[in-house]
Coordinates of C-alpha atoms (C1' of nucleotides) in Angstrom, one line a residue:
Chain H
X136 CA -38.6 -22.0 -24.3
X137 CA -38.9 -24.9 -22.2
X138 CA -36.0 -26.5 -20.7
X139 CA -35.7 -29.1 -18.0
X140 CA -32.5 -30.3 -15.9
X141 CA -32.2 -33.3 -14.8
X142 CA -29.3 -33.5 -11.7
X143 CA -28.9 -37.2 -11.7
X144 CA -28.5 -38.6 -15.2
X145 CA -24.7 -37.9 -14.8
X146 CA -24.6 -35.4 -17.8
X147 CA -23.3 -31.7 -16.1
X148 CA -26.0 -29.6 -15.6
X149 CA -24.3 -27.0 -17.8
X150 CA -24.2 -29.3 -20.8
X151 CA -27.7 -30.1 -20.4
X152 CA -27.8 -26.0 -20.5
X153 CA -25.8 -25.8 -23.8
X154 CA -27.4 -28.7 -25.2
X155 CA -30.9 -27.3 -24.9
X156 CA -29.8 -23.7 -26.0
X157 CA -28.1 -25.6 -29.3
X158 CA -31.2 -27.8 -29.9
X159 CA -33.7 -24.6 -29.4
X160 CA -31.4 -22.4 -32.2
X161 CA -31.2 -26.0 -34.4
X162 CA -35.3 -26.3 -34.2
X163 CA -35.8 -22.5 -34.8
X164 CA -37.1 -21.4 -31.3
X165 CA -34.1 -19.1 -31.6
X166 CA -33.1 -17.4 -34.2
X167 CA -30.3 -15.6 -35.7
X168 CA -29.6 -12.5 -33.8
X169 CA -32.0 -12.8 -31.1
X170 CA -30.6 -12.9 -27.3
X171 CA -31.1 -16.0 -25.3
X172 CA -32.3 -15.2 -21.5
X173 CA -29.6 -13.8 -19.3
X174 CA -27.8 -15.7 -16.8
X175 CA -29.3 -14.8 -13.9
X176 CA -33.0 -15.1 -15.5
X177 CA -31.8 -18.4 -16.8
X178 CA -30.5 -19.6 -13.1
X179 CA -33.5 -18.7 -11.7
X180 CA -35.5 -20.6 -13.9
X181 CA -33.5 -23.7 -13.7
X182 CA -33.3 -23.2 -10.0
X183 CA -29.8 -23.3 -10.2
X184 CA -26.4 -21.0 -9.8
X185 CA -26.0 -18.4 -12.2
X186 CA -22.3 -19.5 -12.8
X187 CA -22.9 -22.8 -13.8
X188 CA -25.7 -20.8 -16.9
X189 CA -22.4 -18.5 -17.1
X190 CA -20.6 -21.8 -17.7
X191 CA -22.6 -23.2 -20.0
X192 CA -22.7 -20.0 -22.2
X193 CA -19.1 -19.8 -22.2
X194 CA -19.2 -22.8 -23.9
X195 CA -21.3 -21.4 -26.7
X196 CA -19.4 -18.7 -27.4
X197 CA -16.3 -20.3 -27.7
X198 CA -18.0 -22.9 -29.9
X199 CA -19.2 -19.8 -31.8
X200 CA -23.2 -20.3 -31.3
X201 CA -23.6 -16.7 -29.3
X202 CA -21.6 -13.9 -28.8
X203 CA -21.7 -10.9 -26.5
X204 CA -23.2 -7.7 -27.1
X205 CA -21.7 -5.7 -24.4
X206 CA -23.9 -4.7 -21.7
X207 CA -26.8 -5.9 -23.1
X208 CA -26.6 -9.6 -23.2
X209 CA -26.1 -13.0 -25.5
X210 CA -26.9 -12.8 -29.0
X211 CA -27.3 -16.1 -31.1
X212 CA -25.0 -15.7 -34.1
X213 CA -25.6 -16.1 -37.9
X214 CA -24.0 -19.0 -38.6
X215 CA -25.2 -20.9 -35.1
X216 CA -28.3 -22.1 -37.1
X217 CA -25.8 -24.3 -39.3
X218 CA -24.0 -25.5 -36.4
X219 CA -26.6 -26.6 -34.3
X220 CA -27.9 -28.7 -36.6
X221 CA -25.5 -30.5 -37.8
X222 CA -23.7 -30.9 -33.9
X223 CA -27.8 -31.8 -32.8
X224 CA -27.4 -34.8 -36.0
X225 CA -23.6 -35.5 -35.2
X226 CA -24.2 -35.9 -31.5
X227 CA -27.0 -38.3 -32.3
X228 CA -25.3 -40.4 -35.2
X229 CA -22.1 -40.7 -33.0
X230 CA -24.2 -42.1 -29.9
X231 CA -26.2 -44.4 -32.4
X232 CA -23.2 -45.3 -34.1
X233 CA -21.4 -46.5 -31.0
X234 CA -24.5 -48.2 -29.4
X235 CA -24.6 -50.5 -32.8
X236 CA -21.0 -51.2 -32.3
X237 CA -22.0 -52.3 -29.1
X238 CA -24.8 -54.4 -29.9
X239 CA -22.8 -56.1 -33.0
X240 CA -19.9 -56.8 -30.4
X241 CA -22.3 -58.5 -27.8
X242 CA -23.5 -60.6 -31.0
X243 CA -27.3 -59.4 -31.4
X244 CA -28.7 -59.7 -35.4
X245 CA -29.3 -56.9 -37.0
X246 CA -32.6 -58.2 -37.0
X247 CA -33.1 -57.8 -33.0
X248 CA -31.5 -54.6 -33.3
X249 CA -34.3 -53.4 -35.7
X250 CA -36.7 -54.4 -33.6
X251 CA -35.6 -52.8 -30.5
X252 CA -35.1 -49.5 -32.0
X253 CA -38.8 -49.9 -33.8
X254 CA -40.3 -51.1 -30.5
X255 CA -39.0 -47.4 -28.5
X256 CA -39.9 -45.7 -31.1
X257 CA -43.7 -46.7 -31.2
X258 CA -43.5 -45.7 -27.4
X259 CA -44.5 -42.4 -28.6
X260 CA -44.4 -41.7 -24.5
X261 CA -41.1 -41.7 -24.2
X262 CA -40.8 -38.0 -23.6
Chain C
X134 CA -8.4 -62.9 -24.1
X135 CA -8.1 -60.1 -25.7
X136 CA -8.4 -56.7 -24.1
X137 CA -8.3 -53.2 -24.2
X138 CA -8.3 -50.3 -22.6
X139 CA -9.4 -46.2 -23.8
X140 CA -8.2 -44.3 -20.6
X141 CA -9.8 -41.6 -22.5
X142 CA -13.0 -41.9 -23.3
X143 CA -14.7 -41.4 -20.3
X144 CA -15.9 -44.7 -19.1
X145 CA -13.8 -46.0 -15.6
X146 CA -11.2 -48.3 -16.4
X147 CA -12.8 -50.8 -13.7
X148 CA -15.9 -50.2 -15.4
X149 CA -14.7 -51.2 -19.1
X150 CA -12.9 -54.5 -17.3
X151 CA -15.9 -55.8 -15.8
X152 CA -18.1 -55.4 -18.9
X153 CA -15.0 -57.1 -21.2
X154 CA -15.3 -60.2 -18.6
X155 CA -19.1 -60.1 -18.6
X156 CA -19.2 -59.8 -22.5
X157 CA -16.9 -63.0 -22.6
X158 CA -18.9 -65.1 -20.3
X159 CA -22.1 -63.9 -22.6
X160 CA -20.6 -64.9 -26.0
X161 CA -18.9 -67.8 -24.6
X162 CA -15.1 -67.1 -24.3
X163 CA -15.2 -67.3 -20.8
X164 CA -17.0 -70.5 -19.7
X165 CA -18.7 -71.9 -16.0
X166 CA -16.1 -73.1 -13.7
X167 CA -13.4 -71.8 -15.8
X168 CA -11.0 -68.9 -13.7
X169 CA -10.5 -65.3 -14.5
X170 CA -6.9 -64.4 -14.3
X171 CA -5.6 -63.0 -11.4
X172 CA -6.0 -59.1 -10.4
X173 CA -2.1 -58.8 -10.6
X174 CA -1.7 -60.8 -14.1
X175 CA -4.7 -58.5 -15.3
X176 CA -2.8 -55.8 -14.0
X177 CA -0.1 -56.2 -15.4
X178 CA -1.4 -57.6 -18.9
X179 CA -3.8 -54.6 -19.0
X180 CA -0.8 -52.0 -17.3
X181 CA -3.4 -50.7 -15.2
X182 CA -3.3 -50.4 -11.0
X183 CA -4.0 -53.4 -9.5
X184 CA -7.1 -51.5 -7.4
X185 CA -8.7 -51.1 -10.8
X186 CA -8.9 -54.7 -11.4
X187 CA -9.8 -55.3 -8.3
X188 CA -12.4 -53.0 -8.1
X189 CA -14.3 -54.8 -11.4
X190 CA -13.8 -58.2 -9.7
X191 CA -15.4 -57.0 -6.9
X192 CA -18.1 -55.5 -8.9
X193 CA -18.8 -58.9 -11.0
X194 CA -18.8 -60.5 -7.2
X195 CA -21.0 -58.3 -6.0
X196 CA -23.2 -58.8 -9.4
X197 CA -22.7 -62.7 -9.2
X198 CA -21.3 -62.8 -12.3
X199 CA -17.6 -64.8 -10.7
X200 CA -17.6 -66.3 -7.0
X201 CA -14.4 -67.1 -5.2
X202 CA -13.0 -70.5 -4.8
X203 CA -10.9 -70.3 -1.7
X204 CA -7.2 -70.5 -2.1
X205 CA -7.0 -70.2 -6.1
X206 CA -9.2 -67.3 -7.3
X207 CA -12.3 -66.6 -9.0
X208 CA -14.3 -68.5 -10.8
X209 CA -17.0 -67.6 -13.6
X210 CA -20.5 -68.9 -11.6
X211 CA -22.8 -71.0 -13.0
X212 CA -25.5 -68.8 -13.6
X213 CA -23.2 -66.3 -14.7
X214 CA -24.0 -66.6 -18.6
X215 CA -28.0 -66.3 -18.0
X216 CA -26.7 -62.9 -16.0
X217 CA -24.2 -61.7 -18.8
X218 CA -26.6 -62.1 -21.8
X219 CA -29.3 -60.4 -20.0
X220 CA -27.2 -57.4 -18.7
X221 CA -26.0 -57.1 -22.0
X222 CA -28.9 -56.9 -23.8
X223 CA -30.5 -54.5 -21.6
X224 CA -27.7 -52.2 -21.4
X225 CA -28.0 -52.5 -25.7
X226 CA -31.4 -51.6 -24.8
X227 CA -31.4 -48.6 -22.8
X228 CA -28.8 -47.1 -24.2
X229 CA -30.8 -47.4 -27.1
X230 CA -34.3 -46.2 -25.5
X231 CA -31.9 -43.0 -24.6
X232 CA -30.9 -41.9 -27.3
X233 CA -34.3 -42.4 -29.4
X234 CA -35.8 -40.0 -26.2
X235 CA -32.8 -37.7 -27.1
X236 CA -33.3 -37.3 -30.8
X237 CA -37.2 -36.9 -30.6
X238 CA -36.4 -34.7 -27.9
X239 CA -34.3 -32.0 -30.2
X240 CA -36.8 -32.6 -33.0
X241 CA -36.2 -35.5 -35.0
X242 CA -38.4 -37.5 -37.1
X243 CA -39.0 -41.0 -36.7
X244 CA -38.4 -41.2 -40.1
X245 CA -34.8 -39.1 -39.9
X246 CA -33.8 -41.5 -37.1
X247 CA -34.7 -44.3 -38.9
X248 CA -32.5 -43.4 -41.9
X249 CA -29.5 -42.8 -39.7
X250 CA -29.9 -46.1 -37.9
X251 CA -30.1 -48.1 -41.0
X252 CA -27.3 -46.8 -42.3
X253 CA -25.2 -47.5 -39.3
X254 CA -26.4 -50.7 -40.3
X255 CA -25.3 -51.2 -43.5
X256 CA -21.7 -49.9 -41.8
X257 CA -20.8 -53.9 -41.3
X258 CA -16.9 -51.9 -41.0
X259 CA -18.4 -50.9 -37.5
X260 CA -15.2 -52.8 -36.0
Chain T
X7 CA 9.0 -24.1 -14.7
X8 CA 8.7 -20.6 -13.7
X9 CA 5.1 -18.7 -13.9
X10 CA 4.3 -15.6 -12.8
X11 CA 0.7 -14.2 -12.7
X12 CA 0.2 -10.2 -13.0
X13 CA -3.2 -9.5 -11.7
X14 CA -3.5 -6.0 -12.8
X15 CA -3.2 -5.9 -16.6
X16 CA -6.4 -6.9 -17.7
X17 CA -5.7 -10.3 -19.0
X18 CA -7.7 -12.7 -16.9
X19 CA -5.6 -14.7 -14.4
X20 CA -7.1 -18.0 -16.0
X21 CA -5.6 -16.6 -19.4
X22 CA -2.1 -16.0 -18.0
X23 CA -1.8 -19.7 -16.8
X24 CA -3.2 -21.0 -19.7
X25 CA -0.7 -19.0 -22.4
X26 CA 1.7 -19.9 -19.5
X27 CA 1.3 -23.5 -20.1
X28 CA 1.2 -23.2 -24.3
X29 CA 4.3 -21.3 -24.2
X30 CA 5.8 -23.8 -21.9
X31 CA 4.8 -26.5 -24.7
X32 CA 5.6 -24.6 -27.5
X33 CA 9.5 -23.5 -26.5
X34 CA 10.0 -27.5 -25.7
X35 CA 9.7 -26.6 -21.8
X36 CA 7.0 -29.3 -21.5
X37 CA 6.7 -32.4 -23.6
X38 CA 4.7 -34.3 -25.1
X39 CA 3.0 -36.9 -22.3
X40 CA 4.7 -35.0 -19.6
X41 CA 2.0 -34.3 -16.5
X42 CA 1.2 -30.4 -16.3
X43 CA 1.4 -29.1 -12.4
X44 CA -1.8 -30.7 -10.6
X45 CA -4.4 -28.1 -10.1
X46 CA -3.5 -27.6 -6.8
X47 CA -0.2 -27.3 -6.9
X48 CA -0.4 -24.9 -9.3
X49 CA -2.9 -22.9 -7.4
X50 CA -0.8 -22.9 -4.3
X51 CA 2.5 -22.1 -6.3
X52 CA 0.6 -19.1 -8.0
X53 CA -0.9 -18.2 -4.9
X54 CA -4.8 -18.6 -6.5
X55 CA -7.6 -19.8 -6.4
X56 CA -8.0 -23.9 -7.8
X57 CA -11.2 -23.1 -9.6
X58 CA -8.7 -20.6 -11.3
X59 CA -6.5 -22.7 -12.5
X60 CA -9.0 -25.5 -13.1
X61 CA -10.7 -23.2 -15.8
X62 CA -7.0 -22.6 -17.5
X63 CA -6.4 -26.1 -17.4
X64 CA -10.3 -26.8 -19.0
X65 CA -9.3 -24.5 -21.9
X66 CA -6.4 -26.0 -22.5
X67 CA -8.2 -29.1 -22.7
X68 CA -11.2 -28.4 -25.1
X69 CA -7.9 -26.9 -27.4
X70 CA -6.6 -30.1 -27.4
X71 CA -3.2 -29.3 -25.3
X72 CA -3.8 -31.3 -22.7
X73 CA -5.8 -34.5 -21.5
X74 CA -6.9 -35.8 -18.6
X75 CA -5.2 -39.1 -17.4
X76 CA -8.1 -40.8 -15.4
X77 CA -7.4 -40.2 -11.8
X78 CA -3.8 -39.3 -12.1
X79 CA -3.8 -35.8 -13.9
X80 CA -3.2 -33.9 -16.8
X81 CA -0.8 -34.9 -20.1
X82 CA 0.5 -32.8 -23.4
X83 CA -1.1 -34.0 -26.0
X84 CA 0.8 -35.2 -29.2
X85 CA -0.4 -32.4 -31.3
X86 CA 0.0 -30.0 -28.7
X87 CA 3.6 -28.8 -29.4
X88 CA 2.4 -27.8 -33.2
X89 CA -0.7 -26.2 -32.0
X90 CA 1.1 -24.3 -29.3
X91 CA 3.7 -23.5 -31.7
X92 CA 1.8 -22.2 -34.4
X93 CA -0.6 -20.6 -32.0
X94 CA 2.1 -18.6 -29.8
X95 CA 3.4 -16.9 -33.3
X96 CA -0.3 -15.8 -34.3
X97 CA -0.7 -14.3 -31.1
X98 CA 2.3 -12.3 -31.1
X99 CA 1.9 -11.8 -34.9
X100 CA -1.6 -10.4 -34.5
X101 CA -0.9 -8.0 -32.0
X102 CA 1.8 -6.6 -34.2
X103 CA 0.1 -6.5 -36.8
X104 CA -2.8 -4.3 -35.2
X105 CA -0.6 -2.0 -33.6
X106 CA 0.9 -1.6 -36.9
X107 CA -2.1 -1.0 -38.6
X108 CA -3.2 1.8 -35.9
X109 CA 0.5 3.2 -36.0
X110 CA 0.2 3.5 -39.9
X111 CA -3.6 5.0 -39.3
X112 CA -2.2 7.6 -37.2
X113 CA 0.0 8.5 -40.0
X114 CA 3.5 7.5 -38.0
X115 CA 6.1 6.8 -41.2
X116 CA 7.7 3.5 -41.3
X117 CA 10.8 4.9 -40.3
X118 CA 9.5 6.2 -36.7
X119 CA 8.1 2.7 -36.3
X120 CA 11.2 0.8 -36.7
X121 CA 12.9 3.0 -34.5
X122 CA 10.4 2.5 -32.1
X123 CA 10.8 -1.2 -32.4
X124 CA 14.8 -0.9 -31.8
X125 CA 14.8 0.6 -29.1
X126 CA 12.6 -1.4 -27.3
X127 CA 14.5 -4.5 -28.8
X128 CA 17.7 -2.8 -27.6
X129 CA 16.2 -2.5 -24.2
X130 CA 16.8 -6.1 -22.8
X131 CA 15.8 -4.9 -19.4
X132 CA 12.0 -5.5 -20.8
X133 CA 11.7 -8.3 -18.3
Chain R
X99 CA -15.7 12.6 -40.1
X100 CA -16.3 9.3 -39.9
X101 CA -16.7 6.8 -37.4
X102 CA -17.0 3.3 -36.7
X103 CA -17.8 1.1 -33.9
X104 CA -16.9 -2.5 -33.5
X105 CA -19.3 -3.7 -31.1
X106 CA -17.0 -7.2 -30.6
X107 CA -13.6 -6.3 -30.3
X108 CA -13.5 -6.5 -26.9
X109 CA -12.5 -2.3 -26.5
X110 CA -15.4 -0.8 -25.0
X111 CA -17.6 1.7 -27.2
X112 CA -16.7 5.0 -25.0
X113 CA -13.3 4.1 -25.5
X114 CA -13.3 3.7 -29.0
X115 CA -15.4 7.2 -29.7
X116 CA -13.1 8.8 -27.0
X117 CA -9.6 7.4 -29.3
X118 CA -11.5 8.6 -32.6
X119 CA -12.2 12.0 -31.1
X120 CA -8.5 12.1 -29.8
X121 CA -6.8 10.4 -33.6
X122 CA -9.0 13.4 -35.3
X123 CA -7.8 16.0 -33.7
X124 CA -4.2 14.8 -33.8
X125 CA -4.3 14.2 -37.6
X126 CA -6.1 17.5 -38.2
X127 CA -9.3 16.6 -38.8
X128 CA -11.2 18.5 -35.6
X129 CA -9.3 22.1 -35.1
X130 CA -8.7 24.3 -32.0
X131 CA -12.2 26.0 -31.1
X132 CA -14.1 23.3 -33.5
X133 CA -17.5 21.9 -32.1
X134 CA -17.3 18.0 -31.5
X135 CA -20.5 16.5 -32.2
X136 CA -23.2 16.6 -30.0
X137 CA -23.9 13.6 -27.2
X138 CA -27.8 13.3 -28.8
X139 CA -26.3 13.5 -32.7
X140 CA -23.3 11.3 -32.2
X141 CA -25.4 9.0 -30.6
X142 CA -27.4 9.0 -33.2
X143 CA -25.1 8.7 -36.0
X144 CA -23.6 5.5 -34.2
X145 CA -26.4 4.2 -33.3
X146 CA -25.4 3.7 -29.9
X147 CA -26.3 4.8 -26.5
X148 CA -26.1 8.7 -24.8
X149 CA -24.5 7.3 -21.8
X150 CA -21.4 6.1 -23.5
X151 CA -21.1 9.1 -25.8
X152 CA -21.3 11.3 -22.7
X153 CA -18.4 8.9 -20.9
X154 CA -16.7 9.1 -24.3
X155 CA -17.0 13.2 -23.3
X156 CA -16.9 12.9 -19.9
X157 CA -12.7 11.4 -20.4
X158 CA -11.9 13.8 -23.6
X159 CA -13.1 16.4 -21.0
X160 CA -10.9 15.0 -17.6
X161 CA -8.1 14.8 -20.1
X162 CA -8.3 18.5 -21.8
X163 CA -9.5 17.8 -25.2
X164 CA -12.6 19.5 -25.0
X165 CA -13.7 22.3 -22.6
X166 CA -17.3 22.7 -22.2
X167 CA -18.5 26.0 -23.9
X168 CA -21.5 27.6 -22.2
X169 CA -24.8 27.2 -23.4
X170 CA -23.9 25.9 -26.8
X171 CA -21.6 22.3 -25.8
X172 CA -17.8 21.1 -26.3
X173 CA -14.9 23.0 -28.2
X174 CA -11.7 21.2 -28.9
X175 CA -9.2 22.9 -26.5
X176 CA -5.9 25.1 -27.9
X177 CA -3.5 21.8 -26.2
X178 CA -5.9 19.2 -27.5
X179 CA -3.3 18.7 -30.8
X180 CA -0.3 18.6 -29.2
X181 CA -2.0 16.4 -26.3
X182 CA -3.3 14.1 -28.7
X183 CA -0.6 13.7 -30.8
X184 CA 1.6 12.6 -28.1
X185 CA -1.3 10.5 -26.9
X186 CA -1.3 8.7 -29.7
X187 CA 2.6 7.7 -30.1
X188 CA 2.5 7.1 -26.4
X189 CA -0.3 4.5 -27.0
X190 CA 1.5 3.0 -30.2
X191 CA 5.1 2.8 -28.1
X192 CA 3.2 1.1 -25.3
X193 CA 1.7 -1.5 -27.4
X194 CA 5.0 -2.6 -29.6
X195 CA 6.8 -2.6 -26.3
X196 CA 4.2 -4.7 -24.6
X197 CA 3.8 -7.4 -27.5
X198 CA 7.8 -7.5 -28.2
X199 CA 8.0 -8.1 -24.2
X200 CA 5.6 -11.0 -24.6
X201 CA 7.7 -11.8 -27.7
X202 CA 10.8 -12.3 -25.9
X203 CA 8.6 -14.4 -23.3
X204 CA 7.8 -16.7 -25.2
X205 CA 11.3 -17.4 -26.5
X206 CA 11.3 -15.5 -29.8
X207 CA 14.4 -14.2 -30.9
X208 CA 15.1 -10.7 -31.7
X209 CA 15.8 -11.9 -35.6
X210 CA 12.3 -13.5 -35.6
X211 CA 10.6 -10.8 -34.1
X212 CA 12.1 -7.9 -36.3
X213 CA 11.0 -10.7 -39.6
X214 CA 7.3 -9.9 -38.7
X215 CA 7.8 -6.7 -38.2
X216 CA 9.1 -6.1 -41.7
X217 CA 6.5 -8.4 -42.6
X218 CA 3.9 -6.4 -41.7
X219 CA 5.3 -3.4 -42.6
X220 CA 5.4 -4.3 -46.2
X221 CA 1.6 -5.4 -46.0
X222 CA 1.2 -1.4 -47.3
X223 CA -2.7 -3.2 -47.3
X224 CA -3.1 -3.2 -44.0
X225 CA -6.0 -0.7 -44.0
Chain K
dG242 C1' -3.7 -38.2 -4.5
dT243 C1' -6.1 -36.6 -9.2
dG244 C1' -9.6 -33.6 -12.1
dG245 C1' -14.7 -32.3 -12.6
dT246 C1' -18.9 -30.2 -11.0
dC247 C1' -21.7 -27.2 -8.4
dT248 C1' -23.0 -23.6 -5.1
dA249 C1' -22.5 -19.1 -3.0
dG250 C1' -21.2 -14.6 -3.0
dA251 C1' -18.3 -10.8 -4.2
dC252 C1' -16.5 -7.3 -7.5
dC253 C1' -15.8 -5.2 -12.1
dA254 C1' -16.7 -2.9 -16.6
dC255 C1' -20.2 -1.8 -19.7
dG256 C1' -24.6 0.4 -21.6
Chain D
dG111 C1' -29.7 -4.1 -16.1
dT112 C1' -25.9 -7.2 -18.7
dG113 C1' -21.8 -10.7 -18.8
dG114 C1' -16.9 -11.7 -16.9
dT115 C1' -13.8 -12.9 -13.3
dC116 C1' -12.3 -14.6 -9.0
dT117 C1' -12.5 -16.7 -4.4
dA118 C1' -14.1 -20.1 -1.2
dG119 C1' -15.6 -24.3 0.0
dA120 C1' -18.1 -28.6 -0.8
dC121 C1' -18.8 -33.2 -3.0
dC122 C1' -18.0 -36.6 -6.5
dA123 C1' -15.7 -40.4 -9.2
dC124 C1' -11.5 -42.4 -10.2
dC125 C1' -6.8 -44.5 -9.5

DNA sequence: GTGGTCTAGACCACG
DNA sequence: GTGGTCTAGACCACC
């Protein structure tokens, strides 16, 4: 697994955590039943403090996407495959949705909007 | 004018003021010359703290989006509407350009993203 | 409002304050819109650490019992006396039930369990 | 005899083989001078590790359950059913006086409280 | 003043 | 080794 944090784009490190932990089970990089790394592995691959991994696997398990198998570690449950997906799609739509709103509200054609969106997504760089 | 505030959904108060104003000077409601009411009529419409308001004026200042005219208040500037367009449609844009990384990012298609935005689209009930 | 914290019977400090807080909302206590304690208030009144209380008071939050007020605090919600309501009797109803179910499993009759049950109800000495 | 582990319950493994050890001989299943299981074959059977099969032993030992019988392992003691049987209402009392002191906490009145009782009582389903 | 985030380091129970 | 809890103290944005 790959992850990246990035400290200054205002979203809490930990989120970025869960987020990338949801997106990996979503994708299939993690499947049902297998553990995800352990905090302190996790921190020390992030280069950052093992409660704010804690944190963000917190977060998971009370959202139902791992649970704990004592003394051994996180375990990715069955139905966090379902989950993920659809909060990866709802968490897009929602962002899309609103930046529409947005864009309708500041008076800009559908047309422009079309273009914009078609224009990023040709810059196949965008990471 | 008509404004409003969400006190809860994460964007600063002083935040959402100033991009109401800059939003009105872009599509017109708030012309050159013409004065934006006063922090404690804002205030008071808005029943915010008067250091909120103050704080966007003094970000639109800053941003040369309203200048002050000594002894009456602040008025919209002359190059404010270029500004306002602009900064609007860039903001449209990255916020756009962010969320298209995001969604390739956990493993959408172009094609997937496409579908949702068009149909966000078709949503003409997007207030 | 009157909280005490008992640090040595397994239930997690952060847990206290937070069922605290629900069953404050739930017997009428706290009501809707009122501000709970400030973080550190509560933390000095409790004698605790703020990080403590903070995570109650998070908890609370992603159950939808309180909200954050930008920059002045935290507010009950307008659900939040159902939810704490309905969630304060399936706590207690649970743990009945289970010790029930255990009781029965170790083959007490339903006899020696009610008596057990009134004469703890008769002891109104239990704190 | 039969066992079962709930891995996420929260009650630690050694506990629960420790109670099921204790519930067995109190209801007759394991006899005075009876062989438990052992460490290697329980383990085994539960598909869990020595270590907390030989802490389940280790506190059935500290609490005179089981003596350890030279050269051949662990014999339920002559006191172990009285011990155990008391054990186990002591245990049960505990609990209903802990949950109906929470009860009263929270504002519940007696009448309430003795409704779920009866409530659960009548559930003859209740495993 | 408010809550939110993060770091650092300690201790615990569990396997 | 694992996760869970708690303390302590710092910094931030917001009102």
């Amino acid at each position: 697994m790959f992850f990246k944090i990035n400290t200054s784009n205002g979203i809490p490190v930990y989120e970025q955590v869960a987020r990338q932990i949801m997106f990996a089970v979503a994708s299939g990089g993690l499947e049902t039943g297998e553990m995800v790394p352990s905090v302190r592995q996790m921190a020390k691959d992030l280069a950052i403090n093992p409660n704010t991994v804690a944190r963000a696997y917190r977060q998971l398990q009370d959202q139902g996407v791992v649970e704990t198998v004592r003394g051994s570690g996180l375990a990715v449950t069955r139905r966090a495959a379902t989950k993920c997906k659809s909060a990866r799609e709802k968490l897009i739509r929602d962002r899309i949705k609103d930046v529409l709103i947005d864009a309708r509200r500041s008076q800009m054609s559908d047309q422009e909007i079309k273009k914009i969106v078609n224009e990023q997504l040709k810059n196949k760089n965008n990471k």
